[in-house]
mmCIF file of C-alpha atoms and ligand atoms in Angstrom:
data_model
loop_
_atom_site.group_PDB
_atom_site.id
_atom_site.type_symbol
_atom_site.label_atom_id
_atom_site.label_comp_id
_atom_site.label_asym_id
_atom_site.label_seq_id
_atom_site.Cartn_x
_atom_site.Cartn_y
_atom_site.Cartn_z
ATOM 1 C CA MET A 269 108.202 129.771 104.825
ATOM 2 C CA SER A 270 104.362 128.257 104.776
ATOM 3 C CA ASP A 271 102.391 126.531 107.443
ATOM 4 C CA GLY A 272 103.417 123.117 105.881
ATOM 5 C CA ALA A 273 107.063 124.536 105.967
ATOM 6 C CA VAL A 274 107.340 124.931 109.095
ATOM 7 C CA ARG A 275 105.470 122.085 110.730
ATOM 8 C CA ALA A 276 108.365 119.706 108.816
ATOM 9 C CA SER A 277 110.980 121.779 110.382
ATOM 10 C CA VAL A 278 109.957 120.406 113.623
ATOM 11 C CA PRO A 279 111.528 117.416 114.485
ATOM 12 C CA VAL A 280 108.461 114.453 114.374
ATOM 13 C CA ASP A 281 109.803 113.859 118.094
ATOM 14 C CA GLU A 282 108.550 116.573 118.737
ATOM 15 C CA ARG A 283 104.977 117.202 117.142
ATOM 16 C CA LEU A 284 104.071 113.346 118.801
ATOM 17 C CA ARG A 285 104.930 114.778 122.050
ATOM 18 C CA SER A 286 102.624 118.366 121.511
ATOM 19 C CA SER A 287 99.961 116.127 119.126
ATOM 20 C CA ILE A 288 99.181 113.728 122.395
ATOM 21 C CA MET A 289 99.916 116.713 124.711
ATOM 22 C CA ARG A 290 97.952 118.753 123.255
ATOM 23 C CA ARG A 291 94.486 115.681 122.333
ATOM 24 C CA LEU A 292 94.846 113.882 125.212
ATOM 25 C CA GLY A 293 96.452 116.351 128.022
ATOM 26 C CA ARG A 294 98.365 112.749 129.217
ATOM 27 C CA SER A 295 100.748 109.779 127.872
ATOM 28 C CA LEU A 296 99.061 107.703 124.463
ATOM 29 C CA HIS A 297 98.715 104.149 126.352
ATOM 30 C CA VAL A 298 99.491 101.696 123.129
ATOM 31 C CA ARG A 299 98.397 98.023 123.863
ATOM 32 C CA HIS A 300 100.716 95.570 121.587
ATOM 33 C CA LEU A 301 98.638 92.883 120.228
ATOM 34 C CA ASP A 302 100.365 90.191 117.743
ATOM 35 C CA ALA A 303 97.922 88.819 115.812
ATOM 36 C CA GLY A 304 100.788 85.991 113.975
ATOM 37 C CA SER A 305 104.057 87.730 113.001
ATOM 38 C CA CYS A 306 107.510 86.307 112.363
ATOM 39 C CA ASN A 307 108.329 88.477 115.070
ATOM 40 C CA GLY A 308 110.612 90.633 113.074
ATOM 41 C CA CYS A 309 107.975 92.806 113.964
ATOM 42 C CA ASP A 310 107.427 92.853 117.655
ATOM 43 C CA TRP A 311 110.898 93.168 117.696
ATOM 44 C CA GLU A 312 111.036 96.915 116.164
ATOM 45 C CA ILE A 313 108.279 97.161 118.286
ATOM 46 C CA ALA A 314 110.707 96.044 121.150
ATOM 47 C CA ALA A 315 113.819 99.255 119.558
ATOM 48 C CA LEU A 316 111.046 101.873 120.417
ATOM 49 C CA LEU A 317 111.572 101.510 124.533
ATOM 50 C CA ASP A 318 115.838 101.113 123.831
ATOM 51 C CA PRO A 319 117.365 103.135 125.030
ATOM 52 C CA TYR A 320 117.796 105.631 122.014
ATOM 53 C CA HIS A 321 114.390 105.572 120.846
ATOM 54 C CA ASP A 322 112.725 105.794 124.246
ATOM 55 C CA VAL A 323 109.446 106.439 123.195
ATOM 56 C CA GLN A 324 108.328 107.507 126.857
ATOM 57 C CA ARG A 325 110.150 110.828 126.866
ATOM 58 C CA LEU A 326 107.777 111.890 123.998
ATOM 59 C CA GLY A 327 104.772 110.768 125.802
ATOM 60 C CA ILE A 328 103.588 106.778 124.480
ATOM 61 C CA ASP A 329 104.122 103.983 127.216
ATOM 62 C CA PHE A 330 102.948 100.252 127.159
ATOM 63 C CA VAL A 331 100.707 98.376 128.713
ATOM 64 C CA ALA A 332 98.955 95.606 130.175
ATOM 65 C CA SER A 333 95.116 95.728 129.297
ATOM 66 C CA PRO A 334 93.236 97.172 126.792
ATOM 67 C CA ARG A 335 91.253 98.740 129.173
ATOM 68 C CA HIS A 336 93.937 101.338 129.661
ATOM 69 C CA ALA A 337 94.661 101.448 126.098
ATOM 70 C CA ASP A 338 94.206 104.374 123.644
ATOM 71 C CA LEU A 339 96.229 102.733 120.521
ATOM 72 C CA LEU A 340 96.154 98.700 120.002
ATOM 73 C CA LEU A 341 99.326 98.285 117.487
ATOM 74 C CA VAL A 342 98.536 94.408 115.620
ATOM 75 C CA THR A 343 101.640 92.665 113.899
ATOM 76 C CA GLY A 344 100.569 89.476 112.523
ATOM 77 C CA ILE A 345 98.426 88.492 109.687
ATOM 78 C CA MET A 346 95.907 88.056 111.792
ATOM 79 C CA THR A 347 95.375 84.248 112.965
ATOM 80 C CA ARG A 348 91.993 82.262 113.216
ATOM 81 C CA ASN A 349 92.258 81.695 116.148
ATOM 82 C CA LEU A 350 92.963 84.442 117.223
ATOM 83 C CA ALA A 351 90.865 86.681 115.751
ATOM 84 C CA ASP A 352 87.306 86.602 118.240
ATOM 85 C CA ALA A 353 90.146 87.251 120.651
ATOM 86 C CA ALA A 354 91.577 90.440 118.777
ATOM 87 C CA ARG A 355 88.008 91.872 118.708
ATOM 88 C CA ARG A 356 86.638 91.294 122.556
ATOM 89 C CA THR A 357 90.795 92.861 122.750
ATOM 90 C CA TYR A 358 88.903 96.517 120.677
ATOM 91 C CA GLU A 359 85.189 96.248 122.320
ATOM 92 C CA ALA A 360 87.400 96.011 126.338
ATOM 93 C CA MET A 361 88.969 99.997 124.751
ATOM 94 C CA PRO A 362 87.598 102.867 126.257
ATOM 95 C CA GLU A 363 86.872 105.512 123.290
ATOM 96 C CA PRO A 364 87.883 106.732 120.597
ATOM 97 C CA ARG A 365 89.930 104.064 120.213
ATOM 98 C CA LEU A 366 92.785 103.658 117.409
ATOM 99 C CA VAL A 367 93.967 100.507 115.346
ATOM 100 C CA VAL A 368 96.923 100.973 113.894
ATOM 101 C CA ALA A 369 97.742 97.978 111.212
ATOM 102 C CA LEU A 370 101.710 97.527 111.110
ATOM 103 C CA GLY A 371 104.645 95.527 108.843
ATOM 104 C CA ALA A 372 103.381 93.265 105.396
ATOM 105 C CA CYS A 373 101.521 90.930 107.419
ATOM 106 C CA ALA A 374 98.757 92.913 108.954
ATOM 107 C CA ILE A 375 98.489 95.153 105.618
ATOM 108 C CA SER A 376 98.085 92.703 103.749
ATOM 109 C CA GLY A 377 98.778 89.037 104.498
ATOM 110 C CA GLY A 378 102.888 89.589 103.158
ATOM 111 C CA VAL A 379 104.293 86.849 102.374
ATOM 112 C CA PHE A 380 101.242 85.131 104.497
ATOM 113 C CA ARG A 381 99.163 86.113 102.068
ATOM 114 C CA GLY A 382 96.244 83.670 101.064
ATOM 115 C CA THR A 383 97.560 81.555 104.019
ATOM 116 C CA TYR A 384 93.981 78.952 104.838
ATOM 117 C CA ALA A 385 96.087 79.852 108.879
ATOM 118 C CA GLY A 386 94.647 83.778 109.157
ATOM 119 C CA SER A 387 93.365 86.557 106.709
ATOM 120 C CA ASP A 388 95.116 88.854 104.669
ATOM 121 C CA GLY A 389 95.246 91.747 106.952
ATOM 122 C CA VAL A 390 93.951 92.655 110.155
ATOM 123 C CA ALA A 391 91.263 95.775 108.462
ATOM 124 C CA GLU A 392 89.448 92.029 107.446
ATOM 125 C CA THR A 393 88.450 92.165 111.669
ATOM 126 C CA LEU A 394 88.835 95.620 112.941
ATOM 127 C CA PRO A 395 88.693 99.030 111.752
ATOM 128 C CA VAL A 396 92.018 100.234 111.398
ATOM 129 C CA ASP A 397 92.977 103.704 111.096
ATOM 130 C CA VAL A 398 96.637 103.376 109.844
ATOM 131 C CA LEU A 399 98.784 101.815 108.168
ATOM 132 C CA VAL A 400 102.533 101.100 108.707
ATOM 133 C CA PRO A 401 103.857 99.542 105.783
ATOM 134 C CA GLY A 402 107.859 97.391 105.743
ATOM 135 C CA CYS A 403 108.718 93.962 106.736
ATOM 136 C CA PRO A 404 109.376 94.874 109.365
ATOM 137 C CA PRO A 405 109.240 99.262 109.463
ATOM 138 C CA ARG A 406 111.860 100.997 110.779
ATOM 139 C CA PRO A 407 110.922 102.276 114.288
ATOM 140 C CA GLU A 408 110.618 105.624 113.667
ATOM 141 C CA ALA A 409 108.603 104.251 110.552
ATOM 142 C CA ILE A 410 106.298 103.171 113.538
ATOM 143 C CA ILE A 411 106.509 106.603 115.468
ATOM 144 C CA GLU A 412 105.513 108.302 112.221
ATOM 145 C CA GLY A 413 102.232 105.873 111.832
ATOM 146 C CA ILE A 414 101.757 106.326 115.581
ATOM 147 C CA LEU A 415 101.632 110.526 115.139
ATOM 148 C CA VAL A 416 99.183 110.547 112.906
ATOM 149 C CA ALA A 417 97.039 107.972 114.155
ATOM 150 C CA VAL A 418 97.624 110.705 116.858
ATOM 151 C CA GLY A 419 96.095 112.535 114.160
ATOM 152 C CA ARG A 420 92.557 110.940 114.006
ATOM 153 C CA LEU A 421 91.612 111.764 117.233
ATOM 154 C CA ASP A 422 90.432 114.217 116.184
ATOM 155 C CA VAL A 423 88.441 112.793 113.138
ATOM 156 C CA ARG A 424 87.434 110.369 115.776
ATOM 157 C CA ARG A 425 85.662 112.427 118.124
ATOM 158 C CA ALA A 426 84.086 114.388 115.825
ATOM 159 C CA GLY A 427 82.588 111.143 114.495
ATOM 160 C CA ARG A 428 81.176 109.971 117.664
ATOM 161 C CA GLN A 429 79.849 114.097 118.623
ATOM 162 C CA ALA A 430 77.894 113.977 115.282
ATOM 163 C CA THR A 431 75.897 110.302 116.457
HETATM 164 S S1 LIG B 205 105.301 92.162 107.483
HETATM 165 FE FE1 LIG B 205 107.470 90.820 107.995
HETATM 166 S S2 LIG B 205 109.056 91.393 109.284
HETATM 167 FE FE2 LIG B 205 106.441 91.906 109.903
HETATM 168 S S3 LIG B 205 105.344 89.606 110.945
HETATM 169 FE FE3 LIG B 205 105.472 89.540 108.275
HETATM 170 S S4 LIG B 205 106.876 89.023 107.761
HETATM 171 FE FE4 LIG B 205 107.857 89.068 109.791
#
């Protein structure tokens, strides 16, 4: 059996828990930012904390302040009114900081693409590490997206050492 096959046979929950511990040695702190969503994506994020998904068992904690956050989870198109606040939120986060754009709106504007009231995706405002598609994405897809984002911590740290 190849390494890839072994890795694929390990449940995503286990891979995420061990990836967080290996790279941070503690919980991953997540700040959720609603940047103009319809709230569909936000309800899927809320489902991460229900008794079925219970992501706290994997070492994921949602925090109120960006100063405590490793990862910014952004939903919505990024409205004009929120863009400056989103930049300040990102700047307040400690390095190495990660950004995940969650849902079609955050990726490209989704059904609101081209609106006068906002941008066509979060990447116009923030450096996005991972895109999680869906309208809205299922909780399992969000967990997978966070797993990919945590893996990018190595890239971020390597980049910082090189500069
Ligand atoms: S991607 Fe869909 S569910 Fe998420 S904020 Fe946009 S319209 Fe709502």
